[in-house]
Short mmCIF file of C-alpha atoms and ligand atoms in Angstrom, two decimals:
data_model
loop_
_atom_site.label_atom_id
_atom_site.label_comp_id
_atom_site.label_asym_id
_atom_site.label_seq_id
_atom_site.Cartn_x
_atom_site.Cartn_y
_atom_site.Cartn_z
CA UNK J 1 -85.23 -15.81 -15.55
CA UNK J 2 -84.86 -12.59 -17.99
CA UNK J 3 -86.82 -9.57 -17.89
CA UNK J 4 -87.16 -7.59 -20.76
CA UNK J 5 -87.89 -4.17 -20.11
CA UNK J 6 -88.38 -0.87 -21.94
CA UNK J 7 -87.34 3.00 -21.18
CA UNK J 8 -87.10 5.76 -23.78
CA UNK J 9 -83.61 7.46 -23.58
CA UNK J 10 -80.22 7.16 -24.84
CA UNK J 11 -78.83 3.87 -25.22
CA UNK J 12 -74.84 5.49 -25.07
CA UNK J 13 -75.99 6.06 -21.07
CA UNK J 14 -76.72 2.34 -20.27
CA UNK J 15 -74.64 1.37 -17.63
CA UNK J 16 -74.80 -2.41 -18.74
CA UNK J 17 -72.28 -5.14 -19.47
CA UNK J 18 -73.08 -4.17 -23.51
CA UNK J 19 -74.57 -3.03 -25.94
CA UNK J 20 -75.70 -3.47 -29.05
CA UNK J 21 -75.41 -1.27 -31.92
CA UNK J 22 -77.52 -0.94 -35.04
CA UNK J 23 -74.16 -0.72 -37.66
CA UNK J 24 -74.04 -1.66 -41.32
CA UNK J 25 -71.86 -4.02 -42.66
CA UNK J 26 -68.67 -1.61 -43.21
CA UNK J 27 -69.18 -1.50 -39.38
CA UNK J 28 -66.74 1.49 -40.18
CA UNK J 29 -69.68 3.84 -38.40
CA UNK J 30 -72.66 5.77 -39.55
CA UNK J 31 -75.31 7.82 -38.02
CA UNK J 32 -78.42 7.54 -35.78
CA UNK J 33 -77.30 5.46 -32.58
CA UNK J 34 -74.28 3.70 -34.65
CA UNK J 35 -72.81 8.28 -34.63
CA UNK J 36 -73.65 8.51 -31.60
CA UNK J 37 -71.96 4.87 -29.71
CA UNK J 38 -68.77 5.66 -31.80
CA UNK J 39 -68.76 9.59 -30.48
CA UNK J 40 -69.18 8.38 -27.08
CA UNK J 41 -66.88 5.00 -26.97
CA UNK J 42 -64.55 7.48 -28.41
CA UNK J 43 -61.14 5.90 -30.85
CA UNK J 44 -61.17 2.25 -29.55
CA UNK J 45 -64.62 1.25 -30.76
CA UNK J 46 -63.24 2.37 -34.40
CA UNK J 47 -59.87 0.71 -34.05
CA UNK J 48 -61.18 -2.32 -33.11
CA UNK J 49 -63.84 -2.23 -35.37
CA UNK J 50 -60.54 -1.17 -38.03
CA UNK J 51 -59.34 -4.69 -36.48
CA UNK J 52 -62.34 -6.68 -37.29
CA UNK J 53 -62.78 -5.54 -40.97
CA UNK J 54 -58.32 -6.61 -41.27
CA UNK J 55 -58.81 -9.96 -40.04
CA UNK J 56 -62.00 -11.97 -40.26
CA UNK J 57 -64.17 -10.12 -41.90
CA UNK J 58 -62.57 -8.46 -44.66
CA UNK J 59 -65.82 -7.91 -46.58
CA UNK J 60 -67.78 -6.38 -43.31
CA UNK J 61 -70.08 -8.48 -41.29
CA UNK J 62 -73.53 -9.73 -43.31
CA UNK J 63 -76.95 -8.49 -42.49
CA UNK J 64 -78.62 -10.22 -39.95
CA UNK J 65 -75.15 -10.89 -38.22
CA UNK J 66 -72.99 -10.42 -35.14
CA UNK J 67 -69.69 -8.82 -33.71
CA UNK J 68 -68.29 -7.58 -29.73
CA UNK J 69 -66.08 -4.76 -29.86
CA UNK J 70 -65.08 -3.44 -26.46
CA UNK J 71 -67.31 -0.61 -25.56
CA UNK J 72 -64.48 2.30 -25.12
CA UNK J 73 -65.65 5.03 -23.63
CA UNK J 74 -69.28 4.20 -22.75
CA UNK J 75 -70.43 2.84 -19.41
CA UNK J 76 -70.73 -0.60 -20.76
CA UNK J 77 -67.92 -3.32 -21.18
CA UNK J 78 -69.28 -4.36 -24.57
CA UNK J 79 -70.56 -3.52 -27.97
CA UNK J 80 -72.34 -5.73 -29.85
CA UNK J 81 -72.84 -4.99 -32.96
CA UNK J 82 -75.35 -6.42 -35.68
CA UNK J 83 -76.69 -5.62 -38.88
CA UNK J 84 -80.02 -4.97 -39.92
CA UNK J 85 -81.82 -5.15 -42.53
CA UNK J 86 -83.34 -2.29 -45.08
CA UNK J 87 -86.80 -2.22 -45.53
CA UNK J 88 -88.43 -2.96 -48.08
CA UNK J 89 -92.96 -3.65 -48.17
CA UNK J 90 -92.43 -6.09 -51.02
CA UNK J 91 -89.26 -8.24 -49.47
CA UNK J 92 -91.35 -9.79 -46.39
CA UNK J 93 -88.14 -12.17 -46.32
CA UNK J 94 -86.29 -9.38 -44.72
CA UNK J 95 -88.20 -10.00 -41.61
CA UNK J 96 -86.43 -13.30 -40.42
CA UNK J 97 -83.03 -11.31 -40.85
CA UNK J 98 -84.63 -8.44 -38.87
CA UNK J 99 -84.86 -11.32 -36.06
CA UNK J 100 -81.57 -13.20 -36.76
CA UNK J 101 -79.99 -9.95 -35.20
CA UNK J 102 -81.47 -9.99 -32.48
CA UNK J 103 -80.93 -13.74 -31.90
CA UNK J 104 -77.43 -13.48 -32.75
CA UNK J 105 -77.10 -10.22 -30.40
CA UNK J 106 -77.85 -12.38 -27.77
CA UNK J 107 -75.43 -15.61 -28.93
CA UNK J 108 -73.14 -13.24 -28.69
CA UNK J 109 -73.57 -11.83 -25.72
CA UNK J 110 -74.17 -15.41 -24.05
CA UNK J 111 -70.47 -16.29 -24.75
CA UNK J 112 -69.54 -13.24 -23.31
CA UNK J 113 -71.23 -13.93 -19.99
CA UNK J 114 -73.54 -10.88 -20.81
CA UNK J 115 -75.65 -10.69 -18.38
CA UNK J 116 -77.47 -6.97 -18.59
CA UNK J 117 -77.92 -5.97 -22.44
CA UNK J 118 -78.81 -2.99 -23.73
CA UNK J 119 -80.74 -2.97 -27.02
CA UNK J 120 -81.92 -0.29 -29.55
CA UNK J 121 -84.94 -0.69 -32.18
CA UNK J 122 -82.49 -2.33 -35.07
CA UNK J 123 -83.44 -0.79 -38.15
CA UNK J 124 -86.38 1.35 -37.42
CA UNK J 125 -84.14 4.42 -38.82
CA UNK J 126 -81.86 5.61 -41.29
CA UNK J 127 -83.39 1.58 -42.24
CA UNK J 128 -86.88 2.32 -42.31
CA UNK J 129 -88.43 -0.45 -40.30
CA UNK J 130 -91.81 1.06 -39.52
CA UNK J 131 -91.50 1.03 -36.02
CA UNK J 132 -95.24 -1.27 -34.90
CA UNK J 133 -93.58 -4.48 -36.43
CA UNK J 134 -89.89 -3.64 -35.71
CA UNK J 135 -90.68 -3.96 -32.42
CA UNK J 136 -92.97 -7.12 -32.93
CA UNK J 137 -90.18 -8.61 -34.33
CA UNK J 138 -87.65 -7.58 -31.83
CA UNK J 139 -89.99 -7.69 -28.59
CA UNK J 140 -91.07 -11.31 -29.63
CA UNK J 141 -87.47 -12.23 -31.01
CA UNK J 142 -85.73 -11.53 -27.80
CA UNK J 143 -88.27 -13.42 -25.16
CA UNK J 144 -88.48 -16.59 -27.46
CA UNK J 145 -84.41 -16.95 -27.84
CA UNK J 146 -82.95 -19.04 -24.45
CA UNK J 147 -79.47 -17.32 -23.15
CA UNK J 148 -77.91 -16.62 -19.89
CA UNK J 149 -79.90 -13.04 -19.95
CA UNK J 150 -80.87 -11.61 -16.49
CA UNK J 151 -82.04 -8.15 -18.19
CA UNK J 152 -82.72 -7.50 -21.69
CA UNK J 153 -83.25 -3.77 -21.59
CA UNK J 154 -84.92 -2.05 -24.78
CA UNK J 155 -83.24 2.08 -24.60
CA UNK J 156 -86.48 3.14 -27.26
CA UNK J 157 -84.89 7.31 -28.26
CA UNK J 158 -88.09 8.47 -28.81
CA UNK J 159 -90.99 9.45 -27.89
CA UNK J 160 -92.77 7.33 -30.68
CA UNK J 161 -90.62 4.28 -30.43
CA UNK J 162 -91.24 3.92 -26.35
CA UNK J 163 -94.69 3.76 -27.45
CA UNK J 164 -94.59 1.36 -29.91
CA UNK J 165 -92.32 -0.59 -27.88
CA UNK J 166 -94.99 -0.14 -24.86
CA UNK J 167 -98.04 -0.96 -27.22
CA UNK J 168 -96.70 -4.12 -28.49
CA UNK J 169 -95.78 -5.97 -25.70
CA UNK J 170 -99.10 -4.70 -23.95
CA UNK J 171 -100.84 -6.94 -27.26
CA UNK J 172 -98.58 -9.71 -26.24
CA UNK J 173 -100.25 -10.39 -23.00
CA UNK J 174 -97.12 -9.12 -21.61
CA UNK J 175 -98.81 -7.65 -18.40
CA UNK J 176 -97.32 -3.93 -17.31
CA UNK J 177 -95.94 -2.99 -20.36
CA UNK J 178 -92.86 -1.57 -19.15
CA UNK J 179 -91.31 -4.76 -18.70
CA UNK J 180 -91.88 -8.47 -17.30
CA UNK J 181 -90.86 -11.39 -16.20
CA UNK J 182 -90.47 -14.40 -18.57
CA UNK J 183 -89.21 -17.95 -18.83
N1 AR6 A 1 -80.20 6.05 -27.56
C1 AR6 A 1 -80.75 4.87 -28.67
N2 AR6 A 1 -81.61 4.96 -29.91
C2 AR6 A 1 -81.38 5.01 -30.75
C3 AR6 A 1 -80.05 6.74 -30.27
C4 AR6 A 1 -79.72 6.62 -29.22
N3 AR6 A 1 -78.27 7.41 -28.54
N4 AR6 A 1 -79.76 7.20 -31.72
C5 AR6 A 1 -80.68 7.15 -32.51
N5 AR6 A 1 -81.65 6.01 -31.65
P1 AR6 A 1 -80.67 4.03 -36.67
P2 AR6 A 1 -81.19 1.34 -38.61
C6 AR6 A 1 -82.62 5.36 -32.34
O1 AR6 A 1 -80.90 4.73 -37.62
O2 AR6 A 1 -82.17 2.34 -38.54
C7 AR6 A 1 -76.51 4.25 -39.60
O3 AR6 A 1 -76.29 5.29 -40.09
C8 AR6 A 1 -83.70 5.58 -33.28
O4 AR6 A 1 -84.23 6.37 -33.28
O5 AR6 A 1 -79.09 4.30 -35.64
O6 AR6 A 1 -80.49 -0.03 -38.15
C9 AR6 A 1 -75.88 2.78 -39.69
O7 AR6 A 1 -74.49 2.80 -39.53
C10 AR6 A 1 -84.24 4.08 -34.57
O8 AR6 A 1 -85.35 3.92 -33.45
O9 AR6 A 1 -80.62 2.46 -37.60
C11 AR6 A 1 -76.31 2.35 -40.69
O10 AR6 A 1 -76.35 2.30 -41.81
C12 AR6 A 1 -82.94 3.24 -34.09
O11 AR6 A 1 -82.35 3.72 -33.14
C13 AR6 A 1 -77.98 2.46 -40.54
O12 AR6 A 1 -77.86 3.90 -39.80
C14 AR6 A 1 -82.44 2.68 -35.25
O13 AR6 A 1 -81.99 3.51 -35.67
C15 AR6 A 1 -78.89 1.57 -39.57
O14 AR6 A 1 -80.28 1.91 -39.96
#
């Protein structure tokens, strides 16, 4: 059984086994949640990302894929970096890449034995994905992807992002809006 929970807050403050980072393909940091994770995680996270670039990820991480590093000084064990697609109204096929970010993040989490996972709204900031649609893709994909997680905690930074996720969760018939049990 996995519980999906929604909270408004800062993902860098979550005491969980792993946090998902909305990175870019360089894996070398950026703004938004990526900047916050590198700031709070410290130089160990960047060093681990550089090591990935020097080994299996010479060309960077492809959109829709995920890879784990240490979480450095964050109150988590792992950071799972994923690269969301940039939103474009005339490229609806990119929704599949956004779903892939969540599926791949859960797959990597499973490989690490992660039980509690915090996730941001991938692509819904600098990459411009409309919030309601980003929330629908995020919630349905995580709900419908089998994993060993006990909790998938969506951590929404802004009030309007929390409201969008909460509204979609209710539209999906998932009860109280702030968390419910799914098989
Ligand atoms: N905790 C949780 N969510 C956050 C936090 C935080 N500390 N800070 C921001 N968010 P974004 P993207 C929310 O832009 O759209 C970077 O430069 C934010 O409000 O972080 O996938 C990368 O390097 C929004 O709802 O990620 C890439 O170049 C959500 O996180 C690019 O941005 C995602 O916004 C990725 O853009």
